[in-house]
XYZ file of C-alpha atoms in Angstrom:
303
model
C 130.964 51.928 43.592
C 127.890 53.226 41.783
C 127.180 56.927 41.343
C 123.777 58.574 41.092
C 122.193 61.706 39.681
C 118.637 62.977 40.190
C 117.163 64.627 37.098
C 116.135 68.235 37.799
C 113.562 70.512 36.185
C 116.341 72.176 34.145
C 117.353 68.772 32.759
C 113.849 67.956 31.490
C 113.823 66.279 28.032
C 117.595 66.372 27.547
C 119.191 63.384 25.836
C 120.790 61.245 28.517
C 124.176 61.100 26.758
C 124.280 64.916 26.571
C 123.204 65.329 30.186
C 125.821 62.909 31.506
C 128.628 64.729 29.674
C 127.631 67.771 31.737
C 127.448 65.768 34.972
C 130.582 63.590 34.588
C 133.478 65.965 33.856
C 136.076 63.277 33.202
C 134.079 61.486 30.498
C 133.541 62.371 26.848
C 130.214 61.979 25.075
C 131.520 59.032 23.041
C 132.633 57.274 26.238
C 129.210 57.765 27.796
C 127.495 56.487 24.657
C 129.658 53.365 24.957
C 128.594 52.921 28.594
C 124.941 53.252 27.596
C 125.436 50.678 24.850
C 127.077 48.314 27.350
C 124.201 48.725 29.793
C 126.217 50.156 32.702
C 123.978 53.243 32.857
C 120.390 52.868 34.023
C 117.399 55.119 34.640
C 115.242 54.053 37.584
C 116.958 50.675 37.380
C 116.431 50.109 33.650
C 119.029 50.395 30.840
C 118.285 53.030 28.197
C 119.713 54.114 24.836
C 121.798 57.214 24.137
C 118.859 59.122 22.652
C 116.635 58.566 25.711
C 115.158 61.864 26.922
C 115.206 62.187 30.696
C 112.291 63.315 32.853
C 112.375 65.329 36.062
C 112.636 63.161 39.166
C 114.239 60.155 37.448
C 117.322 58.622 39.057
C 120.317 57.913 36.819
C 122.829 55.338 38.067
C 126.189 54.451 36.559
C 129.470 52.800 37.452
C 132.557 54.122 35.684
C 134.616 51.094 34.635
C 138.223 50.915 35.773
C 140.620 51.651 32.900
C 142.478 48.642 31.623
C 146.151 48.909 32.617
C 148.470 49.671 29.736
C 151.930 48.269 29.243
C 153.951 51.460 29.708
C 157.450 50.988 28.304
C 160.570 53.015 29.139
C 161.837 54.981 26.131
C 165.213 56.616 25.638
C 163.845 60.102 25.067
C 166.068 63.050 26.036
C 164.584 65.136 28.850
C 166.017 68.130 30.688
C 166.190 67.332 34.399
C 166.602 70.625 36.268
C 166.852 69.031 39.725
C 166.852 65.521 41.153
C 167.333 63.887 44.546
C 166.019 60.746 46.250
C 162.482 62.191 46.512
C 161.782 64.669 43.737
C 162.585 65.381 40.105
C 161.993 68.759 38.453
C 161.777 68.553 34.656
C 161.750 71.260 31.991
C 159.146 69.778 29.636
C 159.382 70.779 25.976
C 156.378 72.046 24.095
C 154.695 69.248 22.141
C 155.336 66.495 24.693
C 152.344 64.755 26.301
C 152.697 64.130 30.053
C 151.367 60.570 30.321
C 150.082 57.816 28.004
C 146.430 57.942 27.007
C 144.298 57.207 23.974
C 146.250 58.304 20.914
C 149.511 58.810 22.827
C 150.850 55.469 24.075
C 154.502 56.347 23.536
C 156.765 59.366 23.361
C 155.344 60.808 26.586
C 157.139 62.294 29.582
C 156.253 59.185 31.593
C 157.911 56.936 28.981
C 161.035 59.104 29.224
C 161.001 59.197 33.033
C 160.741 55.411 33.271
C 163.952 55.150 31.241
C 165.920 57.755 33.200
C 164.638 57.054 36.729
C 164.540 53.734 38.579
C 161.717 54.525 41.003
C 158.609 56.696 40.757
C 155.633 57.089 43.073
C 152.876 54.550 42.364
C 150.014 56.607 43.790
C 148.567 57.542 40.390
C 148.883 53.994 39.014
C 150.919 52.562 36.183
C 149.712 55.105 33.614
C 150.810 58.157 35.624
C 153.692 57.113 37.903
C 155.100 60.050 39.878
C 152.853 62.603 38.183
C 151.612 65.095 40.794
C 150.379 67.868 38.475
C 150.253 68.474 34.743
C 150.868 71.101 32.116
C 149.286 70.961 28.671
C 150.957 69.211 25.727
C 151.879 72.454 23.952
C 152.864 74.293 27.139
C 156.572 74.208 27.975
C 158.284 74.483 31.321
C 158.677 73.196 34.851
C 156.977 70.168 36.283
C 157.632 68.388 39.604
C 157.582 64.591 39.760
C 157.500 62.399 42.893
C 159.923 59.471 43.209
C 158.109 57.862 46.151
C 154.690 57.896 47.782
C 155.810 60.043 50.719
C 156.954 62.788 48.356
C 153.800 62.413 46.253
C 151.514 62.885 49.261
C 153.443 65.930 50.453
C 153.514 67.655 47.054
C 149.835 66.894 46.410
C 148.942 68.361 49.816
C 150.939 71.515 49.056
C 149.048 71.888 45.781
C 145.760 71.433 47.644
C 146.737 74.068 50.226
C 147.849 76.444 47.440
C 151.378 76.817 48.829
C 153.145 75.726 45.624
C 154.340 78.741 43.639
C 153.701 78.437 39.897
C 154.419 81.312 37.521
C 153.972 81.313 33.752
C 154.827 83.663 30.919
C 152.294 84.093 28.138
C 151.896 86.147 24.993
C 148.282 87.250 24.706
C 146.231 89.055 22.099
C 145.426 92.715 22.594
C 146.984 95.434 24.699
C 146.211 95.171 28.416
C 145.981 98.707 29.786
C 146.393 97.938 33.490
C 149.576 96.538 34.963
C 148.107 94.007 37.408
C 144.927 91.983 37.699
C 143.223 88.995 39.304
C 140.758 86.750 37.505
C 138.480 84.966 39.974
C 136.030 82.983 37.864
C 134.856 79.343 38.195
C 135.849 76.867 35.479
C 133.959 73.809 34.229
C 133.139 72.000 31.004
C 131.924 74.288 28.227
C 128.232 73.357 27.792
C 128.488 74.215 24.073
C 131.641 72.165 23.449
C 132.532 69.321 25.818
C 136.099 69.215 24.512
C 136.749 72.658 25.996
C 136.633 74.285 29.398
C 134.951 77.628 30.110
C 133.982 80.035 32.855
C 130.610 78.657 33.949
C 128.203 79.019 36.849
C 128.698 76.129 39.237
C 132.238 75.450 38.006
C 135.210 74.814 40.290
C 136.847 77.815 41.956
C 139.698 79.178 39.842
C 141.967 82.157 40.537
C 144.716 83.548 38.293
C 146.838 86.608 39.132
C 148.621 88.392 36.300
C 150.964 91.307 35.728
C 152.044 92.918 32.483
C 155.711 92.436 31.589
C 155.806 94.174 28.210
C 153.512 95.871 25.727
C 153.595 95.267 21.970
C 151.336 96.433 19.177
C 148.250 94.189 19.379
C 149.928 91.830 21.889
C 151.027 91.800 25.533
C 153.582 89.696 27.407
C 152.193 88.758 30.824
C 153.243 86.776 33.868
C 150.469 84.612 35.314
C 150.567 83.212 38.835
C 148.267 80.299 39.603
C 146.411 80.177 42.887
C 144.457 77.116 41.725
C 145.267 74.565 39.019
C 142.199 73.868 36.908
C 142.356 72.291 33.467
C 143.442 74.910 30.889
C 143.071 77.587 33.600
C 145.287 80.332 32.173
C 144.045 79.725 28.636
C 140.401 79.900 29.733
C 140.825 82.888 32.051
C 142.718 85.007 29.520
C 140.088 84.236 26.900
C 137.433 85.209 29.456
C 138.906 88.730 29.798
C 139.170 88.915 25.998
C 142.947 88.462 25.813
C 143.341 84.878 24.547
C 146.788 83.343 24.214
C 148.611 83.733 20.929
C 148.707 80.505 18.949
C 146.113 78.771 21.112
C 144.325 76.322 18.784
C 141.461 75.715 21.200
C 140.727 79.088 22.797
C 142.376 81.668 20.537
C 141.449 83.326 17.236
C 142.430 81.715 13.950
C 144.441 84.687 12.724
C 147.333 84.807 15.135
C 151.107 84.475 15.352
C 152.762 81.541 13.593
C 153.223 79.189 16.553
C 152.951 75.456 17.210
C 150.414 75.789 19.989
C 149.772 78.397 22.658
C 152.533 80.804 23.743
C 152.604 79.631 27.349
C 155.676 78.727 29.411
C 155.817 77.472 33.014
C 158.874 79.511 33.958
C 158.980 79.317 37.759
C 158.193 76.599 40.315
C 158.588 76.714 44.085
C 157.669 74.165 46.766
C 158.672 72.872 50.180
C 160.897 69.817 49.943
C 158.815 66.846 51.166
C 161.617 65.406 53.318
C 163.755 68.348 54.481
C 161.146 71.113 54.552
C 163.559 73.372 52.648
C 161.997 75.818 50.188
C 163.048 74.903 46.661
C 162.592 77.283 43.757
C 163.503 76.812 40.101
C 163.289 79.010 37.027
C 163.900 78.271 33.339
C 164.016 80.425 30.232
C 161.262 80.087 27.601
C 162.024 77.848 24.593
C 163.518 79.163 21.365
C 160.180 79.531 19.548
C 158.802 81.679 22.371
C 161.894 83.923 22.343
C 161.839 84.208 18.544
C 158.214 85.302 18.695
C 159.116 88.058 21.164
C 161.931 89.200 18.824
C 159.467 89.281 15.930
C 157.072 91.419 17.962
C 159.964 93.769 18.796
C 160.748 94.247 15.082
C 157.144 95.290 14.468
C 157.643 98.142 16.935
C 160.358 99.765 14.797
């Protein structure tokens, strides 16, 4: 199915590849340039080059090609399964593990590990993302729910949509937060200055994060964040927005920070209604060793 976009006055004279990276959230600029080269993007019915400058009133049409299916192989990778039954698996994902195969990460992912340990997974998200209902970032550790069949997948996805899934995170952030509770209600979309990042932007998707302070340190604060929505990089973007970026965050944090392999963010608590029984299930896991060691280091600085 083709998609269309009408060029507005604000778009006047923008390069078409740059404009489409703003319009199509799921595509990178290099992908769009490839589509333009292949002639699957047209302006008023005619193919154009990447450097074409659009004019108000023009109609851009494109058809995003279906990704070629990858041969996803089971791999004997140790994973911590916190809970499992005939419908659902809850996994404690380690920091550094990618959720599903994609460009640059065709093996060593959580999906590769799941395919080895579990016979059946929901097929709703296709062969690349079997059973995956929601995601956490590569360098974020913690709890993730996985569907073993389509019935469970539909139920869990609906709960996420209705905002009834309880997801709590612990994070170490820069600066000292001087109020104990807060809510960040700010829309998130692609950063117009850097398409590889997300940002709080006008016209972005609704995003709400609640937080409370757990502990104060000199120059840092330990917080608990509760997600009401689940946008890409939501906690990382929202904490940066209120000028308390996550420690160790290579994308949204300062360069001079704590010595960490990625952002200090841990999905510690997960609660949902069981898709078959209706029973409320809640799980909690401790942060990984590196996170705990960082807290101990911050404690020693207080002495």
